């Protein structure tokens, strides 16, 4: 089966500045794909090129196998939810939602029926005769969403649709959004720079950095097996330290800046093409021990407690390794033991928990 | 402990649906001292307006029923004179023509001003405003030169008309000159509104299936409509009372009401009649403004 959306070697330059470089990406039908990246990484630009609001400098865009690179936006049949919603202020909720159907010259009774159905789905029924300015932020967001999928678009694009909402409402709308997407079975391309949102919603996440798509993978894989230290740092907590490879084999032997001794990682965790790169580990993979463990193949680093912050369920421990690296881990309060400042401990982890990555 | 307090801060689920939370109004007013400051700040301009506007208008209204004697005699004379009705008709018609023309010509200019970069817009805006620095008298005289016998305009038109006779002292001359003089108003007012229209609205319309023309007609134009109507109304009202230009380039057959009023004052020294005519003009202006407002639901110069 071919992909619903294909970016094939898409580049976008503004003058001499490259906003998007050689973007290759396919989105399957019914898939929820999120572009995640810091501000200015080219997420919106990619979305706008797919919607036809921005012309690609080179490359091709395919929609359901059809080349749409040079097609005007109104011919692409794409639903786009703008970050600021872009609701028509002179139209009521019902008129806003009816607009795309009117543009498609649908019959009046059909339009009324469709609008009612979609407003029902988005729980906007009671507000159908209100104007956008008479709605709360969350309600406006739902109108924008309803308007974008009422005409059954081939793909639904959303540019930080929850960005303007406060934290609590954002969590609520996130759940609504996901269940709605599953009900209508829409193909979604979603843009955010909120990693929690990306992890919670997506089938796959594409991480962008300086116009380059770094990695596209399901949330678990992005988190567990990032391709480089940018992706590792951008998603979740991580300890990332510059490292040199000393030996290769069943295990890769590393010398890591700030950690004394030789660090072992499994060969399959060594994805760095170069002799220098970054050592990365998720802090929750560390274990804290009072004594040096006697298993030969575990990594053990001697360190001192700097501070320990009691947070109820957990204790947040700030440690300093002998060679200078600082590490912050969370320990369940129940078995925290003695964490007095200055006390010595061993930080241990298995070779399967550490990664050796290309540094970015 | 920290988690507990955030949990209590969280509103109950579905709270955003509530009527109350979406509507302000039940909140206590935060700035109780504000009206007092406003009162002070407004006192001066209000006093000024009373002095230079309310007082003369009041005096005029009074004169219309007291000069030369108490009663509605002046209105009786004005109403029974065919000249009055003719002049009033000419005035309303010409003002309406000028209002429509300035809006039709001004909208595209405003559109361009709102589209170009800020730098270009500044330069072009200055060009729009420059005529304001020249007196209306001078600009009206300029039109006498341009439209007169053997003037630039008749000569340009001569291949079509066959002679170079001037267009002066006609309704057309007044409409042309007034359109030129009043054009900056709609341009600047409409530009102000177009600047506030969010570009993403038209883009949204495009992604929703509207071609450029329909996106313009269904989204952009309706949002500009209040400014179009209110600037047209402004030009219309200014046109009703305009004196200099109709007096200079208009013909005796198409005297506007302002010209008739001036004649009553300067030629026949009939202050009572002049005041009655002026009062009638005021009533017509207010009445027509209200009608337009009612028909278009546009409240005034403040829009969006
Ligand atoms: N019209 C434009 N002209 C010039 N540069 C532009 C234009 N639009 C975007 N850019 C640049 O392209 C880069 C990518 O912009 P884009 O809007 O795609 O970022 P983004 O990933 O969506 O960021 P954010 O999370 O802040 O929305 C930015 O550096 C931006 O300055
Ligand atoms: Mg963006």
PDB file of N, CA and C in Angstrom, chain A residues 203-298:
ATOM      1  N   UNK A 203       1.548   7.882  16.520  1.00  0.00           N
ATOM      2  CA  UNK A 203       1.986   6.559  16.111  1.00  0.00           C
ATOM      3  C   UNK A 203       3.472   6.602  15.809  1.00  0.00           C
ATOM      4  N   UNK A 204       3.875   7.694  15.167  1.00  0.00           N
ATOM      5  CA  UNK A 204       5.308   7.898  14.907  1.00  0.00           C
ATOM      6  C   UNK A 204       5.647   9.358  15.154  1.00  0.00           C
ATOM      7  N   UNK A 205       6.888   9.588  15.548  1.00  0.00           N
ATOM      8  CA  UNK A 205       7.361  10.948  15.787  1.00  0.00           C
ATOM      9  C   UNK A 205       8.547  11.213  14.863  1.00  0.00           C
ATOM     10  N   UNK A 206       8.535  12.376  14.226  1.00  0.00           N
ATOM     11  CA  UNK A 206       9.687  12.799  13.454  1.00  0.00           C
ATOM     12  C   UNK A 206      10.329  13.973  14.172  1.00  0.00           C
ATOM     13  N   UNK A 207      11.592  13.837  14.516  1.00  0.00           N
ATOM     14  CA  UNK A 207      12.265  14.914  15.239  1.00  0.00           C
ATOM     15  C   UNK A 207      13.039  15.773  14.254  1.00  0.00           C
ATOM     16  N   UNK A 208      12.780  17.076  14.275  1.00  0.00           N
ATOM     17  CA  UNK A 208      13.459  17.993  13.354  1.00  0.00           C
ATOM     18  C   UNK A 208      14.428  18.884  14.097  1.00  0.00           C
ATOM     19  N   UNK A 209      15.505  19.222  13.410  1.00  0.00           N
ATOM     20  CA  UNK A 209      16.507  20.109  13.991  1.00  0.00           C
ATOM     21  C   UNK A 209      17.166  20.867  12.851  1.00  0.00           C
ATOM     22  N   UNK A 210      17.093  22.172  12.892  1.00  0.00           N
ATOM     23  CA  UNK A 210      17.699  23.026  11.868  1.00  0.00           C
ATOM     24  C   UNK A 210      17.335  22.591  10.449  1.00  0.00           C
ATOM     25  N   UNK A 211      16.043  22.314  10.256  1.00  0.00           N
ATOM     26  CA  UNK A 211      15.567  22.007   8.913  1.00  0.00           C
ATOM     27  C   UNK A 211      15.808  20.581   8.471  1.00  0.00           C
ATOM     28  N   UNK A 212      16.455  19.771   9.321  1.00  0.00           N
ATOM     29  CA  UNK A 212      16.752  18.393   8.943  1.00  0.00           C
ATOM     30  C   UNK A 212      15.938  17.446   9.816  1.00  0.00           C
ATOM     31  N   UNK A 213      15.257  16.502   9.152  1.00  0.00           N
ATOM     32  CA  UNK A 213      14.537  15.468   9.892  1.00  0.00           C
ATOM     33  C   UNK A 213      15.575  14.483  10.417  1.00  0.00           C
ATOM     34  N   UNK A 214      15.707  14.394  11.752  1.00  0.00           N
ATOM     35  CA  UNK A 214      16.774  13.606  12.343  1.00  0.00           C
ATOM     36  C   UNK A 214      16.428  12.123  12.391  1.00  0.00           C
ATOM     37  N   UNK A 215      15.185  11.836  12.765  1.00  0.00           N
ATOM     38  CA  UNK A 215      14.787  10.452  12.971  1.00  0.00           C
ATOM     39  C   UNK A 215      13.272  10.385  12.944  1.00  0.00           C
ATOM     40  N   UNK A 216      12.734   9.327  12.358  1.00  0.00           N
ATOM     41  CA  UNK A 216      11.295   9.105  12.398  1.00  0.00           C
ATOM     42  C   UNK A 216      11.070   7.703  12.921  1.00  0.00           C
ATOM     43  N   UNK A 217      10.347   7.585  14.020  1.00  0.00           N
ATOM     44  CA  UNK A 217      10.159   6.267  14.632  1.00  0.00           C
ATOM     45  C   UNK A 217       9.010   6.342  15.621  1.00  0.00           C
ATOM     46  N   UNK A 218       8.473   5.193  16.022  1.00  0.00           N
ATOM     47  CA  UNK A 218       7.432   5.184  17.055  1.00  0.00           C
ATOM     48  C   UNK A 218       7.990   5.768  18.356  1.00  0.00           C
ATOM     49  N   UNK A 219       7.105   6.298  19.212  1.00  0.00           N
ATOM     50  CA  UNK A 219       7.566   6.983  20.426  1.00  0.00           C
ATOM     51  C   UNK A 219       8.559   6.165  21.250  1.00  0.00           C
ATOM     52  N   UNK A 220       8.263   4.876  21.462  1.00  0.00           N
ATOM     53  CA  UNK A 220       9.149   4.047  22.274  1.00  0.00           C
ATOM     54  C   UNK A 220      10.549   3.976  21.685  1.00  0.00           C
ATOM     55  N   UNK A 221      10.604   3.814  20.380  1.00  0.00           N
ATOM     56  CA  UNK A 221      11.905   3.671  19.738  1.00  0.00           C
ATOM     57  C   UNK A 221      12.678   4.989  19.768  1.00  0.00           C
ATOM     58  N   UNK A 222      11.957   6.094  19.543  1.00  0.00           N
ATOM     59  CA  UNK A 222      12.617   7.399  19.601  1.00  0.00           C
ATOM     60  C   UNK A 222      13.237   7.600  20.983  1.00  0.00           C
ATOM     61  N   UNK A 223      12.510   7.150  21.990  1.00  0.00           N
ATOM     62  CA  UNK A 223      12.972   7.359  23.353  1.00  0.00           C
ATOM     63  C   UNK A 223      14.110   6.401  23.695  1.00  0.00           C
ATOM     64  N   UNK A 224      13.934   5.132  23.315  1.00  0.00           N
ATOM     65  CA  UNK A 224      14.923   4.130  23.708  1.00  0.00           C
ATOM     66  C   UNK A 224      16.139   4.114  22.801  1.00  0.00           C
ATOM     67  N   UNK A 225      15.924   4.356  21.522  1.00  0.00           N
ATOM     68  CA  UNK A 225      17.029   4.220  20.581  1.00  0.00           C
ATOM     69  C   UNK A 225      17.170   5.460  19.693  1.00  0.00           C
ATOM     70  N   UNK A 226      17.465   6.593  20.291  1.00  0.00           N
ATOM     71  CA  UNK A 226      17.663   7.800  19.476  1.00  0.00           C
ATOM     72  C   UNK A 226      18.866   7.634  18.567  1.00  0.00           C
ATOM     73  N   UNK A 227      18.813   8.247  17.373  1.00  0.00           N
ATOM     74  CA  UNK A 227      19.931   8.065  16.441  1.00  0.00           C
ATOM     75  C   UNK A 227      21.091   9.000  16.747  1.00  0.00           C
ATOM     76  N   UNK A 228      20.824  10.077  17.448  1.00  0.00           N
ATOM     77  CA  UNK A 228      21.944  10.949  17.803  1.00  0.00           C
ATOM     78  C   UNK A 228      21.629  11.677  19.105  1.00  0.00           C
ATOM     79  N   UNK A 229      22.594  12.410  19.598  1.00  0.00           N
ATOM     80  CA  UNK A 229      22.420  12.974  20.936  1.00  0.00           C
ATOM     81  C   UNK A 229      21.437  14.135  20.928  1.00  0.00           C
ATOM     82  N   UNK A 230      21.157  14.740  19.746  1.00  0.00           N
ATOM     83  CA  UNK A 230      20.129  15.781  19.728  1.00  0.00           C
ATOM     84  C   UNK A 230      18.770  15.174  20.049  1.00  0.00           C
ATOM     85  N   UNK A 231      18.445  14.091  19.360  1.00  0.00           N
ATOM     86  CA  UNK A 231      17.161  13.422  19.594  1.00  0.00           C
ATOM     87  C   UNK A 231      17.092  12.948  21.037  1.00  0.00           C
ATOM     88  N   UNK A 232      18.186  12.402  21.540  1.00  0.00           N
ATOM     89  CA  UNK A 232      18.219  11.898  22.916  1.00  0.00           C
ATOM     90  C   UNK A 232      17.925  13.015  23.909  1.00  0.00           C
ATOM     91  N   UNK A 233      18.561  14.162  23.699  1.00  0.00           N
ATOM     92  CA  UNK A 233      18.369  15.277  24.631  1.00  0.00           C
ATOM     93  C   UNK A 233      16.996  15.903  24.489  1.00  0.00           C
ATOM     94  N   UNK A 234      16.455  15.890  23.257  1.00  0.00           N
ATOM     95  CA  UNK A 234      15.200  16.606  23.050  1.00  0.00           C
ATOM     96  C   UNK A 234      14.023  15.873  23.668  1.00  0.00           C
ATOM     97  N   UNK A 235      14.088  14.547  23.704  1.00  0.00           N
ATOM     98  CA  UNK A 235      12.980  13.789  24.279  1.00  0.00           C
ATOM     99  C   UNK A 235      13.360  13.220  25.629  1.00  0.00           C
ATOM    100  N   UNK A 236      12.720  13.673  26.648  1.00  0.00           N
ATOM    101  CA  UNK A 236      12.910  13.105  27.974  1.00  0.00           C
ATOM    102  C   UNK A 236      14.219  13.531  28.613  1.00  0.00           C
ATOM    103  N   UNK A 237      14.438  13.023  29.822  1.00  0.00           N
ATOM    104  CA  UNK A 237      15.660  13.316  30.555  1.00  0.00           C
ATOM    105  C   UNK A 237      16.766  12.426  30.012  1.00  0.00           C
ATOM    106  N   UNK A 238      17.980  12.955  29.965  1.00  0.00           N
ATOM    107  CA  UNK A 238      19.086  12.110  29.537  1.00  0.00           C
ATOM    108  C   UNK A 238      20.378  12.629  30.139  1.00  0.00           C
ATOM    109  N   UNK A 239      21.314  11.709  30.283  1.00  0.00           N
ATOM    110  CA  UNK A 239      22.680  12.104  30.615  1.00  0.00           C
ATOM    111  C   UNK A 239      23.473  11.923  29.333  1.00  0.00           C
ATOM    112  N   UNK A 240      24.005  13.020  28.808  1.00  0.00           N
ATOM    113  CA  UNK A 240      24.736  12.980  27.547  1.00  0.00           C
ATOM    114  C   UNK A 240      26.129  13.520  27.790  1.00  0.00           C
ATOM    115  N   UNK A 241      27.149  12.708  27.527  1.00  0.00           N
ATOM    116  CA  UNK A 241      28.515  13.150  27.795  1.00  0.00           C
ATOM    117  C   UNK A 241      29.394  12.814  26.589  1.00  0.00           C
ATOM    118  N   UNK A 242      30.320  13.705  26.242  1.00  0.00           N
ATOM    119  CA  UNK A 242      31.238  13.417  25.129  1.00  0.00           C
ATOM    120  C   UNK A 242      32.071  12.170  25.448  1.00  0.00           C
ATOM    121  N   UNK A 243      32.288  11.337  24.426  1.00  0.00           N
ATOM    122  CA  UNK A 243      32.997  10.078  24.678  1.00  0.00           C
ATOM    123  C   UNK A 243      33.901   9.727  23.500  1.00  0.00           C
ATOM    124  N   UNK A 244      34.904   8.867  23.791  1.00  0.00           N
ATOM    125  CA  UNK A 244      35.796   8.325  22.751  1.00  0.00           C
ATOM    126  C   UNK A 244      35.679   6.809  22.757  1.00  0.00           C
ATOM    127  N   UNK A 245      35.693   6.210  21.546  1.00  0.00           N
ATOM    128  CA  UNK A 245      35.632   4.751  21.502  1.00  0.00           C
ATOM    129  C   UNK A 245      37.049   4.195  21.571  1.00  0.00           C
ATOM    130  N   UNK A 246      37.287   3.285  22.499  1.00  0.00           N
ATOM    131  CA  UNK A 246      38.612   2.692  22.658  1.00  0.00           C
ATOM    132  C   UNK A 246      38.708   1.352  21.941  1.00  0.00           C
ATOM    133  N   UNK A 247      37.630   0.566  22.024  1.00  0.00           N
ATOM    134  CA  UNK A 247      37.649  -0.784  21.452  1.00  0.00           C
ATOM    135  C   UNK A 247      36.274  -1.115  20.924  1.00  0.00           C
ATOM    136  N   UNK A 248      36.231  -1.973  19.943  1.00  0.00           N
ATOM    137  CA  UNK A 248      34.969  -2.494  19.420  1.00  0.00           C
ATOM    138  C   UNK A 248      34.953  -3.988  19.532  1.00  0.00           C
ATOM    139  N   UNK A 249      33.838  -4.625  19.589  1.00  0.00           N
ATOM    140  CA  UNK A 249      33.761  -6.079  19.663  1.00  0.00           C
ATOM    141  C   UNK A 249      32.368  -6.446  20.089  1.00  0.00           C
ATOM    142  N   UNK A 250      32.267  -7.444  20.979  1.00  0.00           N
ATOM    143  CA  UNK A 250      30.951  -7.781  21.490  1.00  0.00           C
ATOM    144  C   UNK A 250      30.409  -6.604  22.301  1.00  0.00           C
ATOM    145  N   UNK A 251      31.319  -5.942  22.953  1.00  0.00           N
ATOM    146  CA  UNK A 251      31.013  -4.730  23.704  1.00  0.00           C
ATOM    147  C   UNK A 251      31.881  -3.610  23.166  1.00  0.00           C
ATOM    148  N   UNK A 252      31.331  -2.414  23.170  1.00  0.00           N
ATOM    149  CA  UNK A 252      32.161  -1.266  22.827  1.00  0.00           C
ATOM    150  C   UNK A 252      32.704  -0.679  24.126  1.00  0.00           C
ATOM    151  N   UNK A 253      33.971  -0.400  24.126  1.00  0.00           N
ATOM    152  CA  UNK A 253      34.601   0.174  25.316  1.00  0.00           C
ATOM    153  C   UNK A 253      34.801   1.661  25.084  1.00  0.00           C
ATOM    154  N   UNK A 254      34.295   2.467  26.028  1.00  0.00           N
ATOM    155  CA  UNK A 254      34.337   3.914  25.863  1.00  0.00           C
ATOM    156  C   UNK A 254      35.132   4.564  26.975  1.00  0.00           C
ATOM    157  N   UNK A 255      35.722   5.670  26.622  1.00  0.00           N
ATOM    158  CA  UNK A 255      36.249   6.551  27.662  1.00  0.00           C
ATOM    159  C   UNK A 255      35.352   7.781  27.642  1.00  0.00           C
ATOM    160  N   UNK A 256      34.657   8.021  28.753  1.00  0.00           N
ATOM    161  CA  UNK A 256      33.637   9.066  28.790  1.00  0.00           C
ATOM    162  C   UNK A 256      34.123  10.236  29.633  1.00  0.00           C
ATOM    163  N   UNK A 257      34.002  11.425  29.084  1.00  0.00           N
ATOM    164  CA  UNK A 257      34.425  12.630  29.793  1.00  0.00           C
ATOM    165  C   UNK A 257      33.615  12.789  31.076  1.00  0.00           C
ATOM    166  N   UNK A 258      34.275  12.885  32.191  1.00  0.00           N
ATOM    167  CA  UNK A 258      33.560  13.107  33.448  1.00  0.00           C
ATOM    168  C   UNK A 258      33.252  11.839  34.217  1.00  0.00           C
ATOM    169  N   UNK A 259      33.392  10.663  33.578  1.00  0.00           N
ATOM    170  CA  UNK A 259      33.181   9.401  34.284  1.00  0.00           C
ATOM    171  C   UNK A 259      34.506   8.657  34.296  1.00  0.00           C
ATOM    172  N   UNK A 260      34.953   8.222  35.478  1.00  0.00           N
ATOM    173  CA  UNK A 260      36.255   7.556  35.489  1.00  0.00           C
ATOM    174  C   UNK A 260      36.125   6.096  35.094  1.00  0.00           C
ATOM    175  N   UNK A 261      37.195   5.537  34.623  1.00  0.00           N
ATOM    176  CA  UNK A 261      37.228   4.141  34.224  1.00  0.00           C
ATOM    177  C   UNK A 261      36.733   3.940  32.812  1.00  0.00           C
ATOM    178  N   UNK A 262      36.630   2.675  32.427  1.00  0.00           N
ATOM    179  CA  UNK A 262      36.154   2.325  31.095  1.00  0.00           C
ATOM    180  C   UNK A 262      34.675   1.985  31.179  1.00  0.00           C
ATOM    181  N   UNK A 263      33.933   2.478  30.224  1.00  0.00           N
ATOM    182  CA  UNK A 263      32.492   2.260  30.213  1.00  0.00           C
ATOM    183  C   UNK A 263      32.178   1.271  29.102  1.00  0.00           C
ATOM    184  N   UNK A 264      31.375   0.264  29.435  1.00  0.00           N
ATOM    185  CA  UNK A 264      31.005  -0.739  28.439  1.00  0.00           C
ATOM    186  C   UNK A 264      29.576  -0.524  27.969  1.00  0.00           C
ATOM    187  N   UNK A 265      29.384  -0.567  26.658  1.00  0.00           N
ATOM    188  CA  UNK A 265      28.016  -0.599  26.135  1.00  0.00           C
ATOM    189  C   UNK A 265      27.928  -1.733  25.121  1.00  0.00           C
ATOM    190  N   UNK A 266      26.721  -2.316  24.973  1.00  0.00           N
ATOM    191  CA  UNK A 266      26.540  -3.412  24.025  1.00  0.00           C
ATOM    192  C   UNK A 266      26.813  -2.936  22.602  1.00  0.00           C
ATOM    193  N   UNK A 267      27.304  -3.851  21.770  1.00  0.00           N
ATOM    194  CA  UNK A 267      27.659  -3.488  20.394  1.00  0.00           C
ATOM    195  C   UNK A 267      26.457  -2.912  19.651  1.00  0.00           C
ATOM    196  N   UNK A 268      25.256  -3.491  19.899  1.00  0.00           N
ATOM    197  CA  UNK A 268      24.088  -2.984  19.159  1.00  0.00           C
ATOM    198  C   UNK A 268      23.680  -1.585  19.633  1.00  0.00           C
ATOM    199  N   UNK A 269      24.206  -1.149  20.769  1.00  0.00           N
ATOM    200  CA  UNK A 269      23.917   0.206  21.238  1.00  0.00           C
ATOM    201  C   UNK A 269      24.938   1.219  20.718  1.00  0.00           C
ATOM    202  N   UNK A 270      25.885   0.726  19.941  1.00  0.00           N
ATOM    203  CA  UNK A 270      26.909   1.604  19.382  1.00  0.00           C
ATOM    204  C   UNK A 270      26.508   1.920  17.948  1.00  0.00           C
ATOM    205  N   UNK A 271      25.875   3.106  17.745  1.00  0.00           N
ATOM    206  CA  UNK A 271      25.438   3.473  16.397  1.00  0.00           C
ATOM    207  C   UNK A 271      26.258   4.613  15.835  1.00  0.00           C
ATOM    208  N   UNK A 272      27.320   4.968  16.541  1.00  0.00           N
ATOM    209  CA  UNK A 272      28.105   6.115  16.100  1.00  0.00           C
ATOM    210  C   UNK A 272      29.111   5.687  15.046  1.00  0.00           C
ATOM    211  N   UNK A 273      29.132   6.378  13.898  1.00  0.00           N
ATOM    212  CA  UNK A 273      30.090   5.994  12.869  1.00  0.00           C
ATOM    213  C   UNK A 273      31.529   6.439  13.196  1.00  0.00           C
ATOM    214  N   UNK A 274      31.671   7.349  14.125  1.00  0.00           N
ATOM    215  CA  UNK A 274      32.995   7.936  14.378  1.00  0.00           C
ATOM    216  C   UNK A 274      33.605   7.420  15.675  1.00  0.00           C
ATOM    217  N   UNK A 275      34.893   7.694  15.811  1.00  0.00           N
ATOM    218  CA  UNK A 275      35.611   7.293  17.020  1.00  0.00           C
ATOM    219  C   UNK A 275      35.288   8.217  18.191  1.00  0.00           C
ATOM    220  N   UNK A 276      34.800   9.412  17.902  1.00  0.00           N
ATOM    221  CA  UNK A 276      34.329  10.273  18.988  1.00  0.00           C
ATOM    222  C   UNK A 276      32.838  10.518  18.792  1.00  0.00           C
ATOM    223  N   UNK A 277      32.123  10.552  19.893  1.00  0.00           N
ATOM    224  CA  UNK A 277      30.682  10.763  19.833  1.00  0.00           C
ATOM    225  C   UNK A 277      30.180  11.094  21.215  1.00  0.00           C
ATOM    226  N   UNK A 278      28.935  10.705  21.494  1.00  0.00           N
ATOM    227  CA  UNK A 278      28.363  10.984  22.808  1.00  0.00           C
ATOM    228  C   UNK A 278      27.918   9.688  23.469  1.00  0.00           C
ATOM    229  N   UNK A 279      28.215   9.595  24.765  1.00  0.00           N
ATOM    230  CA  UNK A 279      27.663   8.520  25.571  1.00  0.00           C
ATOM    231  C   UNK A 279      26.337   9.025  26.136  1.00  0.00           C
ATOM    232  N   UNK A 280      25.265   8.207  26.051  1.00  0.00           N
ATOM    233  CA  UNK A 280      23.954   8.648  26.531  1.00  0.00           C
ATOM    234  C   UNK A 280      23.308   7.541  27.340  1.00  0.00           C
ATOM    235  N   UNK A 281      22.678   7.948  28.440  1.00  0.00           N
ATOM    236  CA  UNK A 281      21.891   6.993  29.221  1.00  0.00           C
ATOM    237  C   UNK A 281      20.719   7.733  29.845  1.00  0.00           C
ATOM    238  N   UNK A 282      19.565   7.053  29.943  1.00  0.00           N
ATOM    239  CA  UNK A 282      18.414   7.648  30.623  1.00  0.00           C
ATOM    240  C   UNK A 282      18.656   7.527  32.123  1.00  0.00           C
ATOM    241  N   UNK A 283      18.417   8.572  32.893  1.00  0.00           N
ATOM    242  CA  UNK A 283      18.734   8.530  34.324  1.00  0.00           C
ATOM    243  C   UNK A 283      18.009   7.414  35.068  1.00  0.00           C
ATOM    244  N   UNK A 284      16.794   7.029  34.580  1.00  0.00           N
ATOM    245  CA  UNK A 284      16.072   5.983  35.306  1.00  0.00           C
ATOM    246  C   UNK A 284      16.745   4.618  35.149  1.00  0.00           C
ATOM    247  N   UNK A 285      17.737   4.502  34.268  1.00  0.00           N
ATOM    248  CA  UNK A 285      18.448   3.232  34.098  1.00  0.00           C
ATOM    249  C   UNK A 285      19.579   3.051  35.109  1.00  0.00           C
ATOM    250  N   UNK A 286      19.902   4.115  35.808  1.00  0.00           N
ATOM    251  CA  UNK A 286      20.941   4.003  36.834  1.00  0.00           C
ATOM    252  C   UNK A 286      20.378   3.325  38.069  1.00  0.00           C
ATOM    253  N   UNK A 287      21.223   2.598  38.743  1.00  0.00           N
ATOM    254  CA  UNK A 287      20.872   2.115  40.072  1.00  0.00           C
ATOM    255  C   UNK A 287      21.917   2.651  41.036  1.00  0.00           C
ATOM    256  N   UNK A 288      21.497   2.885  42.263  1.00  0.00           N
ATOM    257  CA  UNK A 288      22.399   3.450  43.254  1.00  0.00           C
ATOM    258  C   UNK A 288      22.713   2.359  44.275  1.00  0.00           C
ATOM    259  N   UNK A 289      23.980   2.125  44.509  1.00  0.00           N
ATOM    260  CA  UNK A 289      24.355   1.072  45.456  1.00  0.00           C
ATOM    261  C   UNK A 289      25.380   1.605  46.440  1.00  0.00           C
ATOM    262  N   UNK A 290      25.341   1.042  47.641  1.00  0.00           N
ATOM    263  CA  UNK A 290      26.298   1.479  48.658  1.00  0.00           C
ATOM    264  C   UNK A 290      27.663   0.826  48.425  1.00  0.00           C
ATOM    265  N   UNK A 291      27.633  -0.437  47.915  1.00  0.00           N
ATOM    266  CA  UNK A 291      28.873  -1.177  47.674  1.00  0.00           C
ATOM    267  C   UNK A 291      29.090  -1.354  46.184  1.00  0.00           C
ATOM    268  N   UNK A 292      30.334  -1.549  45.815  1.00  0.00           N
ATOM    269  CA  UNK A 292      30.612  -1.842  44.425  1.00  0.00           C
ATOM    270  C   UNK A 292      30.073  -3.225  44.094  1.00  0.00           C
ATOM    271  N   UNK A 293      29.206  -3.353  43.051  1.00  0.00           N
ATOM    272  CA  UNK A 293      28.688  -4.680  42.710  1.00  0.00           C
ATOM    273  C   UNK A 293      29.819  -5.545  42.166  1.00  0.00           C
ATOM    274  N   UNK A 294      29.745  -6.869  42.372  1.00  0.00           N
ATOM    275  CA  UNK A 294      30.881  -7.700  41.977  1.00  0.00           C
ATOM    276  C   UNK A 294      30.752  -8.303  40.586  1.00  0.00           C
ATOM    277  N   UNK A 295      29.591  -8.097  39.907  1.00  0.00           N
ATOM    278  CA  UNK A 295      29.509  -8.607  38.537  1.00  0.00           C
ATOM    279  C   UNK A 295      30.503  -7.862  37.661  1.00  0.00           C
ATOM    280  N   UNK A 296      31.212  -8.637  36.868  1.00  0.00           N
ATOM    281  CA  UNK A 296      32.315  -8.051  36.113  1.00  0.00           C
ATOM    282  C   UNK A 296      31.832  -7.138  34.998  1.00  0.00           C
ATOM    283  N   UNK A 297      30.689  -7.487  34.381  1.00  0.00           N
ATOM    284  CA  UNK A 297      30.356  -6.718  33.172  1.00  0.00           C
ATOM    285  C   UNK A 297      29.432  -5.527  33.459  1.00  0.00           C
ATOM    286  N   UNK A 298      29.103  -5.250  34.718  1.00  0.00           N
ATOM    287  CA  UNK A 298      28.314  -4.057  35.011  1.00  0.00           C
ATOM    288  C   UNK A 298      29.240  -2.853  35.086  1.00  0.00           C
TER     289      UNK A 298
END
